[in-house]
Amino acid sequence: MIPLKAENVVSGYNGGWRKKNSFRINIDDFEIESGNFTAILGPNGSGKTTFIKTILDLHFAESGSIRLMGRSHKEKESREQVSYLPEIYSFPDNVTVQKMLIDFGSITNNNKENLKQRIDGLAEALNVDFLTKKVKSLSKGMRQTTALMNTFLGDQQFYILDEPFNGLDAVQKKAVMDYMLKEKEKRHISILITTHILPDIDKICDRIHLIKNGSIVKSANREEIQKSHPSVEEYYIEHFNVAKEQ
Amino acid sequence: MTRYILNQLLRNKVLLAWPGAILLFFLLFMVYASTGYAGEAGYIFEFGEAALPAGFLMTALTGVILLIVLIALPTHLITNTEPGRASLLLTKPISRTDYFLSDLSAVAIITFGYSIFSIALFALFFLIKGTVFPVSILLGLAALPFTVMAYYINILLLGLLFKNYLLTVFFCYILAGVSNLLFSIREVLTGSGIEPGTMITILEMAQYVIPGVGPSSAVSEGLFNSGAHGLDLSILSFGLIAHYFVSLIPFTAWAYYIIRNRNF
């Protein structure tokens, strides 16, 4: 099953009555293949998060079609096998990490024992030793790891990760990437990722899309990029520098 | 989803002050009230030498509970609908309608649950210390969750419109007052000698737009202050009940429309 297919999607903000800050994304054709790790890269304000929010129906598309896990993205069933890590999230502060994960996990999973096992498994994979700490006492990196645990808790097939490596140190980042690659091998999961940390993309993504002013301006496989550029970072800088000069 | 919101509400320490206040009242009554009996003007609580009308005490108690509700209930709604939390909740396989109904159900379950707890404690007090069993007072307490739900419909809409805790509490307080005023507008104007006219008709129609805090409070107070000569249920007219439920529709529909159409 194709996890995501978007065609002729227009979405955006009107930016108040003066429409001074209005912004639109125009995605003509975007597809993620099953078992693929795909990245959307672009400068701040290029429309990455707006596109992701539109896919998940948090932000309404004005036109176009989005198929998520084979269904219209408007249907709640389309999100059964999808899990999302937002860039900005807010968890309840005054509970322990474990309690918070159980609370959120229980929204869609009634089996508490199964949830506890999943949390323990994830804690081991992501080097987490702060399950009994309260969320409010966590550092930025710990919070981000907790948010990632919450995202990976449900064993879904398709993960949408908005800036997943924010605030993570090198060791933690490696643990997260290893986990994702292991799950890819084991369960054939798909991932859509946006990040500013470009060296990480080299290691995990199969396909890269560059987005600018709300439109996908270039798409390539990792192998194609590796043939023409020393790294994804070089590819990105070259493209956006040229674009800036023009 | 309902369970998730229920968990949030059960952890809301301010809201826990409701059963806490009832428990405190119960303990104080058990220790200090020597008896409760039916006097000429209604049910009376006796505290040593002093005798206080039950209607007065119960109205004061429900006033405190409504204040607690007003302060406590906007918290989870405003938190759950801010983009950082909504992004986590609404990306689950849950529709916005599911979310909306779960929220209302969770608040209703808590409200009715705490009300049953309140009624049970007062019933226990009357069984132990009362000379007669005042059904009207317990029925008055049974009307409390309906007043709370009317408050919550106000909170729901205002919380979604303002996205701000203080503004929500403030305007909800004002609207509850307006609902009470509109409910008694005919009596107020008739008392002042003004003949019913178009203006009064418009004001009377307006009371169907604001969630019916007025009618439900009137039922509670009417029952609390029932005389000692049996239970008078004439206050529970079909018109009043219809008024209450009809008045909940506009704000509920508006809040639902916002939830359905907001970009998070």
Short mmCIF file of C-alpha atoms in Angstrom, two decimals:
data_model
loop_
_atom_site.label_atom_id
_atom_site.label_comp_id
_atom_site.label_asym_id
_atom_site.label_seq_id
_atom_site.Cartn_x
_atom_site.Cartn_y
_atom_site.Cartn_z
CA MET A 1 0.00 0.00 0.00
CA ILE A 2 1.27 3.48 -0.83
CA PRO A 3 1.48 5.33 2.50
CA LEU A 4 1.03 8.78 1.00
CA LYS A 5 0.00 10.28 -2.31
CA ALA A 6 -0.76 13.98 -2.68
CA GLU A 7 -1.88 15.63 -5.90
CA ASN A 8 -2.46 19.30 -6.68
CA VAL A 9 -2.70 20.22 -3.01
CA VAL A 10 -3.22 23.88 -2.19
CA SER A 11 -3.29 24.92 1.44
CA GLY A 12 -2.11 27.82 3.58
CA TYR A 13 -2.82 30.78 5.79
CA ASN A 14 -4.67 33.96 4.99
CA GLY A 15 -2.63 36.01 7.48
CA GLY A 16 -5.33 38.29 8.86
CA TRP A 17 -7.68 40.69 7.13
CA ARG A 18 -4.88 42.56 5.36
CA LYS A 19 -3.57 39.26 4.02
CA LYS A 20 -0.10 40.66 4.55
CA ASN A 21 1.29 37.41 5.93
CA SER A 22 -0.67 35.05 3.73
CA PHE A 23 1.13 31.94 2.60
CA ARG A 24 0.22 29.09 0.26
CA ILE A 25 1.69 25.69 -0.46
CA ASN A 26 1.20 24.17 -3.92
CA ILE A 27 2.18 20.52 -4.06
CA ASP A 28 1.60 19.12 -7.56
CA ASP A 29 2.61 15.53 -7.10
CA PHE A 30 4.10 13.91 -4.02
CA GLU A 31 4.30 10.23 -3.26
CA ILE A 32 5.99 8.04 -0.69
CA GLU A 33 6.60 4.40 -1.50
CA SER A 34 6.05 1.70 1.05
CA GLY A 35 9.14 1.00 3.15
CA ASN A 36 10.76 4.24 2.06
CA PHE A 37 12.34 6.93 4.24
CA THR A 38 11.64 10.29 2.62
CA ALA A 39 12.85 13.73 3.66
CA ILE A 40 11.45 17.16 2.88
CA LEU A 41 14.15 19.79 3.23
CA GLY A 42 13.85 23.51 2.90
CA PRO A 43 14.57 26.82 4.57
CA ASN A 44 12.48 28.15 7.46
CA GLY A 45 9.01 29.16 6.34
CA SER A 46 9.15 27.14 3.14
CA GLY A 47 5.97 25.20 3.98
CA LYS A 48 7.27 21.89 5.39
CA THR A 49 5.13 21.91 8.53
CA THR A 50 2.10 23.33 6.70
CA PHE A 51 2.31 20.46 4.22
CA ILE A 52 2.59 17.88 7.01
CA LYS A 53 -0.34 19.42 8.89
CA THR A 54 -2.37 19.39 5.69
CA ILE A 55 -1.60 15.69 5.17
CA LEU A 56 -2.90 14.97 8.67
CA ASP A 57 -5.97 17.19 8.22
CA LEU A 58 -4.90 19.44 11.10
CA HIS A 59 -4.78 22.13 8.48
CA PHE A 60 -7.45 22.06 5.79
CA ALA A 61 -6.51 21.73 2.13
CA GLU A 62 -8.27 24.22 -0.15
CA SER A 63 -8.05 21.88 -3.11
CA GLY A 64 -6.36 18.73 -4.31
CA SER A 65 -6.37 15.14 -3.18
CA ILE A 66 -4.44 13.41 -0.41
CA ARG A 67 -4.49 9.63 0.05
CA LEU A 68 -3.11 8.46 3.36
CA MET A 69 -2.65 4.69 3.77
CA GLY A 70 -4.93 4.15 0.78
CA ARG A 71 -7.80 6.29 2.07
CA SER A 72 -8.81 9.91 1.88
CA HIS A 73 -6.86 11.82 4.55
CA LYS A 74 -10.22 13.19 5.79
CA GLU A 75 -11.24 9.76 7.09
CA LYS A 76 -10.12 9.04 10.65
CA GLU A 77 -9.39 5.41 9.64
CA SER A 78 -6.60 6.72 7.37
CA ARG A 79 -4.66 7.61 10.55
CA GLU A 80 -4.92 4.15 12.15
CA GLN A 81 -1.49 3.15 10.84
CA VAL A 82 0.02 6.64 11.03
CA SER A 83 1.88 8.28 13.90
CA TYR A 84 2.98 11.90 14.05
CA LEU A 85 5.70 13.75 15.92
CA PRO A 86 4.94 17.49 15.79
CA GLU A 87 7.77 19.99 15.97
CA ILE A 88 6.00 21.80 18.80
CA TYR A 89 4.11 19.63 21.25
CA SER A 90 2.73 19.99 24.73
CA PHE A 91 2.54 17.10 27.14
CA PRO A 92 0.98 17.16 30.60
CA ASP A 93 3.75 18.32 32.93
CA ASN A 94 2.76 17.01 36.30
CA VAL A 95 2.85 13.26 35.61
CA THR A 96 5.69 10.78 35.19
CA VAL A 97 6.93 9.93 31.70
CA GLN A 98 5.53 6.41 32.00
CA LYS A 99 2.08 7.60 33.11
CA MET A 100 2.00 10.18 30.33
CA LEU A 101 2.92 7.55 27.72
CA ILE A 102 0.26 5.16 29.05
CA ASP A 103 -2.35 7.95 29.01
CA PHE A 104 -1.63 8.90 25.41
CA GLY A 105 -1.19 5.29 24.29
CA SER A 106 -4.50 4.32 25.90
CA ILE A 107 -6.41 6.64 23.59
CA THR A 108 -6.08 4.00 20.88
CA ASN A 109 -4.86 0.92 22.77
CA ASN A 110 -6.90 -0.54 25.61
CA ASN A 111 -4.33 -3.16 26.60
CA LYS A 112 -2.37 -1.58 29.47
CA GLU A 113 -0.02 -4.55 29.93
CA ASN A 114 0.88 -4.48 26.26
CA LEU A 115 1.52 -0.75 26.50
CA LYS A 116 3.83 -1.22 29.49
CA GLN A 117 5.80 -3.84 27.59
CA ARG A 118 6.07 -1.55 24.58
CA ILE A 119 7.26 1.33 26.79
CA ASP A 120 9.91 -0.87 28.40
CA GLY A 121 11.06 -2.09 24.97
CA LEU A 122 11.29 1.46 23.62
CA ALA A 123 13.06 2.67 26.77
CA GLU A 124 15.70 0.00 26.25
CA ALA A 125 16.11 0.81 22.55
CA LEU A 126 16.35 4.57 23.13
CA ASN A 127 18.50 4.44 26.31
CA VAL A 128 15.75 5.93 28.46
CA ASP A 129 16.25 5.70 32.22
CA PHE A 130 13.86 8.48 33.23
CA LEU A 131 10.47 6.79 32.99
CA THR A 132 9.70 7.54 36.63
CA LYS A 133 10.66 11.22 36.37
CA LYS A 134 7.96 13.86 36.02
CA VAL A 135 7.69 15.41 32.57
CA LYS A 136 8.23 18.91 33.99
CA SER A 137 11.67 17.94 35.29
CA LEU A 138 12.98 16.71 31.91
CA SER A 139 15.68 18.44 29.87
CA LYS A 140 15.00 19.42 26.23
CA GLY A 141 16.67 16.27 24.88
CA MET A 142 14.80 14.05 27.34
CA ARG A 143 11.52 15.66 26.33
CA GLN A 144 12.28 15.07 22.67
CA THR A 145 13.11 11.42 23.37
CA THR A 146 9.83 11.12 25.30
CA ALA A 147 7.96 12.61 22.35
CA LEU A 148 9.67 10.12 20.03
CA MET A 149 8.71 7.25 22.37
CA ASN A 150 5.12 8.48 22.24
CA THR A 151 5.30 8.50 18.44
CA PHE A 152 6.75 4.99 18.17
CA LEU A 153 4.51 3.50 20.86
CA GLY A 154 1.74 2.23 18.61
CA ASP A 155 3.68 0.07 16.12
CA GLN A 156 2.20 1.94 13.16
CA GLN A 157 3.35 1.54 9.55
CA PHE A 158 3.88 5.17 8.60
CA TYR A 159 5.60 7.80 10.74
CA ILE A 160 5.57 11.53 10.06
CA LEU A 161 8.37 13.20 11.99
CA ASP A 162 8.71 16.97 12.08
CA GLU A 163 12.24 17.82 13.26
CA PRO A 164 12.74 14.55 15.17
CA PHE A 165 16.35 15.26 16.16
CA ASN A 166 15.71 18.63 17.82
CA GLY A 167 17.72 18.87 21.03
CA LEU A 168 19.14 15.33 20.88
CA ASP A 169 22.81 14.71 21.57
CA ALA A 170 24.88 12.56 19.20
CA VAL A 171 24.45 9.37 21.21
CA GLN A 172 20.71 9.77 21.52
CA LYS A 173 20.38 10.69 17.86
CA LYS A 174 22.22 7.52 16.88
CA ALA A 175 19.95 5.44 19.12
CA VAL A 176 16.86 6.93 17.43
CA MET A 177 18.26 6.40 13.93
CA ASP A 178 19.30 2.82 14.73
CA TYR A 179 15.81 2.15 16.05
CA MET A 180 14.20 3.53 12.90
CA LEU A 181 16.49 1.54 10.58
CA LYS A 182 15.89 -1.63 12.60
CA GLU A 183 12.12 -1.14 12.37
CA LYS A 184 12.45 -0.51 8.63
CA GLU A 185 14.19 -3.84 8.23
CA LYS A 186 11.87 -5.70 10.59
CA ARG A 187 8.45 -4.20 9.79
CA HIS A 188 9.02 -2.39 6.49
CA ILE A 189 7.86 0.94 7.97
CA SER A 190 7.79 4.20 6.00
CA ILE A 191 8.87 7.58 7.30
CA LEU A 192 8.37 11.16 6.18
CA ILE A 193 10.87 13.41 7.89
CA THR A 194 11.70 17.09 7.99
CA THR A 195 14.88 18.26 9.64
CA HIS A 196 17.46 20.99 9.65
CA ILE A 197 20.19 18.56 10.68
CA LEU A 198 21.30 17.54 7.20
CA PRO A 199 24.14 15.08 7.91
CA ASP A 200 21.54 12.73 9.46
CA ILE A 201 19.56 12.63 6.25
CA ASP A 202 22.52 11.06 4.45
CA LYS A 203 22.36 8.09 6.76
CA ILE A 204 18.67 7.29 6.75
CA CYS A 205 16.70 8.75 3.86
CA ASP A 206 16.10 7.05 0.53
CA ARG A 207 14.53 10.02 -1.22
CA ILE A 208 14.90 13.76 -0.74
CA HIS A 209 12.57 16.57 -1.77
CA LEU A 210 13.54 20.22 -1.64
CA ILE A 211 10.75 22.65 -0.89
CA LYS A 212 10.75 26.39 -1.40
CA ASN A 213 7.95 28.95 -1.11
CA GLY A 214 5.44 26.16 -0.68
CA SER A 215 6.41 24.13 -3.76
CA ILE A 216 8.58 21.07 -4.26
CA VAL A 217 11.39 22.39 -6.43
CA LYS A 218 13.60 19.33 -6.71
CA SER A 219 13.38 15.62 -5.90
CA ALA A 220 16.08 12.98 -6.04
CA ASN A 221 17.05 9.58 -4.66
CA ARG A 222 19.96 9.38 -2.24
CA GLU A 223 22.04 7.42 -4.78
CA GLU A 224 21.53 10.13 -7.41
CA ILE A 225 22.65 12.80 -4.96
CA GLN A 226 25.63 10.74 -3.83
CA LYS A 227 26.77 10.44 -7.46
CA SER A 228 26.74 14.18 -8.06
CA HIS A 229 27.50 15.60 -4.59
CA PRO A 230 29.70 14.61 -1.65
CA SER A 231 26.75 14.85 0.73
CA VAL A 232 23.08 15.84 1.03
CA GLU A 233 24.27 18.96 2.86
CA GLU A 234 26.33 20.04 -0.18
CA TYR A 235 23.38 19.29 -2.46
CA TYR A 236 21.08 21.37 -0.27
CA ILE A 237 23.49 24.29 0.09
CA GLU A 238 24.26 24.32 -3.61
CA HIS A 239 20.62 24.36 -4.56
CA PHE A 240 19.50 27.01 -2.13
CA ASN A 241 22.56 29.21 -2.70
CA VAL A 242 21.86 29.20 -6.44
CA ALA A 243 18.21 29.88 -5.74
CA LYS A 244 19.19 32.78 -3.47
CA GLU A 245 21.51 34.29 -6.09
CA GLN A 246 18.79 34.05 -8.72
CA MET B 1 -10.74 9.57 24.08
CA THR B 2 -13.42 9.94 26.76
CA ARG B 3 -11.19 8.01 29.17
CA TYR B 4 -8.24 10.28 28.41
CA ILE B 5 -10.28 13.41 29.16
CA LEU B 6 -11.78 11.75 32.25
CA ASN B 7 -8.24 11.13 33.51
CA GLN B 8 -7.43 14.80 32.96
CA LEU B 9 -10.54 15.88 34.85
CA LEU B 10 -9.93 13.49 37.73
CA ARG B 11 -6.42 14.92 38.11
CA ASN B 12 -7.76 18.48 38.10
CA LYS B 13 -7.05 19.52 41.68
CA VAL B 14 -9.33 22.55 41.55
CA LEU B 15 -12.23 20.40 40.38
CA LEU B 16 -11.52 17.96 43.22
CA ALA B 17 -12.43 20.81 45.54
CA TRP B 18 -16.09 20.04 44.67
CA PRO B 19 -16.27 16.61 46.37
CA GLY B 20 -13.80 18.04 48.90
CA ALA B 21 -16.18 20.89 49.81
CA ILE B 22 -19.10 18.47 50.08
CA LEU B 23 -17.09 16.16 52.31
CA LEU B 24 -16.11 19.11 54.50
CA PHE B 25 -19.74 20.26 54.76
CA PHE B 26 -20.78 16.69 55.60
CA LEU B 27 -18.17 16.35 58.35
CA LEU B 28 -19.01 19.78 59.80
CA PHE B 29 -22.72 18.94 59.74
CA MET B 30 -22.10 15.57 61.36
CA VAL B 31 -20.05 17.16 64.14
CA TYR B 32 -21.90 20.44 64.73
CA ALA B 33 -25.47 20.02 63.49
CA SER B 34 -27.49 18.50 66.31
CA THR B 35 -30.44 17.68 64.08
CA GLY B 36 -32.31 18.54 60.93
CA TYR B 37 -36.08 18.92 61.04
CA ALA B 38 -38.98 20.28 59.01
CA GLY B 39 -40.00 23.72 60.23
CA GLU B 40 -42.89 25.88 59.00
CA ALA B 41 -40.73 27.74 56.47
CA GLY B 42 -38.97 24.64 55.23
CA TYR B 43 -36.26 22.32 56.36
CA ILE B 44 -34.06 23.61 59.20
CA PHE B 45 -30.54 22.67 60.30
CA GLU B 46 -29.93 23.16 64.01
CA PHE B 47 -26.44 24.08 65.15
CA GLY B 48 -26.59 24.16 68.95
CA GLU B 49 -28.72 27.22 69.73
CA ALA B 50 -28.80 28.51 66.17
CA ALA B 51 -31.19 27.29 63.47
CA LEU B 52 -30.47 27.92 59.81
CA PRO B 53 -32.81 27.32 56.88
CA ALA B 54 -31.53 24.48 54.70
CA GLY B 55 -32.46 26.38 51.53
CA PHE B 56 -30.06 29.18 52.42
CA LEU B 57 -27.22 26.80 53.25
CA MET B 58 -27.71 24.64 50.18
CA THR B 59 -27.91 27.66 47.86
CA ALA B 60 -24.63 28.93 49.36
CA LEU B 61 -23.04 25.51 48.94
CA THR B 62 -24.08 25.14 45.30
CA GLY B 63 -22.81 28.69 44.72
CA VAL B 64 -19.38 27.59 45.96
CA ILE B 65 -19.52 24.48 43.76
CA LEU B 66 -20.42 26.54 40.69
CA LEU B 67 -17.51 28.85 41.40
CA ILE B 68 -15.17 25.85 41.63
CA VAL B 69 -16.54 24.52 38.33
CA LEU B 70 -16.10 27.89 36.66
CA ILE B 71 -12.46 28.06 37.72
CA ALA B 72 -11.63 24.40 37.06
CA LEU B 73 -13.37 23.36 33.86
CA PRO B 74 -11.74 25.65 31.26
CA THR B 75 -8.26 24.21 31.99
CA HIS B 76 -8.43 20.90 30.11
CA LEU B 77 -10.39 22.39 27.21
CA ILE B 78 -7.93 25.21 26.57
CA THR B 79 -4.95 22.84 26.97
CA ASN B 80 -6.38 20.23 24.60
CA THR B 81 -7.23 22.72 21.89
CA GLU B 82 -3.90 24.55 21.80
CA PRO B 83 -1.94 23.51 18.68
CA GLY B 84 0.83 21.67 20.61
CA ARG B 85 -1.67 19.32 22.26
CA ALA B 86 -4.25 19.17 19.46
CA SER B 87 -1.47 17.99 17.11
CA LEU B 88 -0.97 14.99 19.38
CA LEU B 89 -4.65 14.21 19.92
CA LEU B 90 -6.29 14.91 16.58
CA THR B 91 -3.71 12.95 14.58
CA LYS B 92 -4.87 9.78 16.31
CA PRO B 93 -7.63 7.90 14.44
CA ILE B 94 -10.18 10.16 16.08
CA SER B 95 -12.49 12.53 14.25
CA ARG B 96 -13.15 16.03 15.47
CA THR B 97 -16.75 14.97 16.17
CA ASP B 98 -15.43 12.09 18.32
CA TYR B 99 -13.23 14.54 20.19
CA PHE B 100 -16.11 16.98 20.76
CA LEU B 101 -18.52 14.29 21.98
CA SER B 102 -15.84 12.69 24.16
CA ASP B 103 -15.16 16.02 25.81
CA LEU B 104 -18.84 16.63 26.55
CA SER B 105 -19.33 13.04 27.77
CA ALA B 106 -16.30 13.19 30.08
CA VAL B 107 -17.46 16.46 31.64
CA ALA B 108 -21.00 15.06 32.02
CA ILE B 109 -19.72 11.85 33.65
CA ILE B 110 -17.61 13.78 36.16
CA THR B 111 -20.39 16.28 36.85
CA PHE B 112 -23.04 13.62 37.44
CA GLY B 113 -20.55 11.46 39.37
CA TYR B 114 -19.64 14.26 41.78
CA SER B 115 -23.34 15.15 42.12
CA ILE B 116 -24.24 11.58 43.04
CA PHE B 117 -21.45 11.65 45.63
CA SER B 118 -22.88 14.92 47.03
CA ILE B 119 -26.42 13.55 47.17
CA ALA B 120 -25.22 10.33 48.83
CA LEU B 121 -23.40 12.22 51.61
CA PHE B 122 -26.36 14.49 52.32
CA ALA B 123 -28.74 11.51 52.25
CA LEU B 124 -26.47 9.80 54.77
CA PHE B 125 -26.55 12.88 57.00
CA PHE B 126 -30.36 13.05 56.90
CA LEU B 127 -30.64 9.33 57.62
CA ILE B 128 -28.40 9.63 60.66
CA LYS B 129 -29.44 12.98 62.07
CA GLY B 130 -32.65 14.15 60.39
CA THR B 131 -36.12 13.79 61.82
CA VAL B 132 -37.65 13.62 58.33
CA PHE B 133 -36.05 12.80 55.00
CA PRO B 134 -36.13 16.00 52.86
CA VAL B 135 -36.47 14.69 49.32
CA SER B 136 -36.74 18.24 47.97
CA ILE B 137 -33.19 19.10 49.09
CA LEU B 138 -31.77 15.98 47.49
CA LEU B 139 -33.72 16.69 44.30
CA GLY B 140 -32.36 20.24 44.39
CA LEU B 141 -28.85 18.77 44.46
CA ALA B 142 -29.84 16.48 41.59
CA ALA B 143 -30.53 19.59 39.49
CA LEU B 144 -26.95 20.81 40.10
CA PRO B 145 -25.25 18.86 37.27
CA PHE B 146 -27.67 20.45 34.80
CA THR B 147 -26.57 23.91 35.94
CA VAL B 148 -22.92 22.78 35.70
CA MET B 149 -23.45 21.51 32.15
CA ALA B 150 -25.00 24.85 31.18
CA TYR B 151 -21.88 26.53 32.60
CA TYR B 152 -19.70 24.12 30.66
CA ILE B 153 -21.40 24.86 27.35
CA ASN B 154 -20.55 28.53 27.99
CA ILE B 155 -16.96 27.56 28.84
CA LEU B 156 -16.72 25.36 25.73
CA LEU B 157 -17.65 28.13 23.35
CA LEU B 158 -15.78 30.93 25.11
CA GLY B 159 -12.66 28.79 25.56
CA LEU B 160 -12.61 28.03 21.84
CA LEU B 161 -13.24 31.65 20.89
CA PHE B 162 -10.79 33.34 23.27
CA LYS B 163 -8.18 30.54 23.71
CA ASN B 164 -7.45 32.29 26.98
CA TYR B 165 -8.23 31.04 30.48
CA LEU B 166 -8.92 34.35 32.22
CA LEU B 167 -11.12 35.75 29.45
CA THR B 168 -13.08 32.49 29.38
CA VAL B 169 -13.71 32.50 33.13
CA PHE B 170 -14.61 36.19 33.17
CA PHE B 171 -17.08 36.12 30.27
CA CYS B 172 -18.59 32.83 31.42
CA TYR B 173 -19.31 34.46 34.78
CA ILE B 174 -20.91 37.42 33.01
CA LEU B 175 -22.99 35.18 30.70
CA ALA B 176 -24.24 33.10 33.64
CA GLY B 177 -25.39 36.35 35.25
CA VAL B 178 -27.06 37.45 32.00
CA SER B 179 -28.84 34.07 31.76
CA ASN B 180 -30.17 34.51 35.30
CA LEU B 181 -31.24 38.07 34.54
CA LEU B 182 -32.98 37.14 31.28
CA PHE B 183 -34.71 34.25 33.00
CA SER B 184 -36.27 36.53 35.55
CA ILE B 185 -36.76 39.49 33.17
CA ARG B 186 -40.56 39.29 33.12
CA GLU B 187 -40.74 39.30 36.92
CA VAL B 188 -38.20 42.14 37.14
CA LEU B 189 -40.03 44.30 34.58
CA THR B 190 -43.52 43.43 35.79
CA GLY B 191 -42.38 44.37 39.30
CA SER B 192 -41.19 47.73 38.01
CA GLY B 193 -44.58 48.40 36.37
CA ILE B 194 -43.50 48.17 32.73
CA GLU B 195 -46.07 46.55 30.41
CA PRO B 196 -44.85 43.60 28.35
CA GLY B 197 -43.98 44.75 24.82
CA THR B 198 -41.71 44.00 21.90
CA MET B 199 -38.58 44.70 23.92
CA ILE B 200 -39.56 42.17 26.57
CA THR B 201 -40.39 39.61 23.89
CA ILE B 202 -36.91 40.09 22.39
CA LEU B 203 -35.31 39.73 25.81
CA GLU B 204 -37.37 36.63 26.49
CA MET B 205 -36.26 35.15 23.19
CA ALA B 206 -32.64 35.97 24.03
CA GLN B 207 -32.77 33.69 27.04
CA TYR B 208 -33.03 30.75 24.64
CA VAL B 209 -29.67 31.66 23.11
CA ILE B 210 -27.56 31.67 26.28
CA PRO B 211 -27.15 28.25 27.96
CA GLY B 212 -29.85 27.97 30.60
CA VAL B 213 -28.03 28.62 33.84
CA GLY B 214 -31.13 30.64 34.82
CA PRO B 215 -33.77 27.90 34.60
CA SER B 216 -31.60 25.17 36.16
CA SER B 217 -30.56 27.43 39.06
CA ALA B 218 -34.19 28.39 39.58
CA VAL B 219 -35.16 24.72 39.84
CA SER B 220 -32.39 24.03 42.39
CA GLU B 221 -33.27 27.03 44.53
CA GLY B 222 -37.01 26.37 44.22
CA LEU B 223 -36.52 22.83 45.48
CA PHE B 224 -34.12 23.83 48.27
CA ASN B 225 -36.62 26.39 49.52
CA SER B 226 -39.68 24.14 49.24
CA GLY B 227 -41.95 24.43 52.24
CA ALA B 228 -42.32 21.73 54.82
CA HIS B 229 -45.69 20.60 53.53
CA GLY B 230 -44.58 18.01 51.06
CA LEU B 231 -42.68 18.12 47.81
CA ASP B 232 -43.82 20.69 45.27
CA LEU B 233 -42.70 19.63 41.80
CA SER B 234 -44.80 22.24 40.01
CA ILE B 235 -41.57 24.13 39.34
CA LEU B 236 -40.46 21.31 37.04
CA SER B 237 -42.76 22.31 34.20
CA PHE B 238 -42.31 20.99 30.68
CA GLY B 239 -41.75 24.55 29.48
CA LEU B 240 -38.86 25.05 31.88
CA ILE B 241 -37.19 21.77 30.97
CA ALA B 242 -37.65 22.53 27.26
CA HIS B 243 -36.25 26.02 27.83
CA TYR B 244 -33.16 24.53 29.48
CA PHE B 245 -32.40 22.08 26.69
CA VAL B 246 -33.28 24.44 23.82
CA SER B 247 -31.01 27.12 25.28
CA LEU B 248 -28.04 24.71 25.18
CA ILE B 249 -28.33 24.21 21.41
CA PRO B 250 -26.98 27.50 19.93
CA PHE B 251 -23.70 27.63 21.89
CA THR B 252 -23.13 23.87 21.57
CA ALA B 253 -23.66 24.07 17.80
CA TRP B 254 -21.33 27.08 17.53
CA ALA B 255 -18.59 25.34 19.57
CA TYR B 256 -18.96 22.21 17.41
CA TYR B 257 -18.67 24.33 14.25
CA ILE B 258 -15.41 25.86 15.56
CA ILE B 259 -13.91 22.46 16.44
CA ARG B 260 -14.86 21.09 13.00
CA ASN B 261 -13.41 24.01 11.08
CA ARG B 262 -10.37 25.23 12.99
CA ASN B 263 -6.88 24.81 11.57
CA PHE B 264 -4.62 23.52 14.35
#
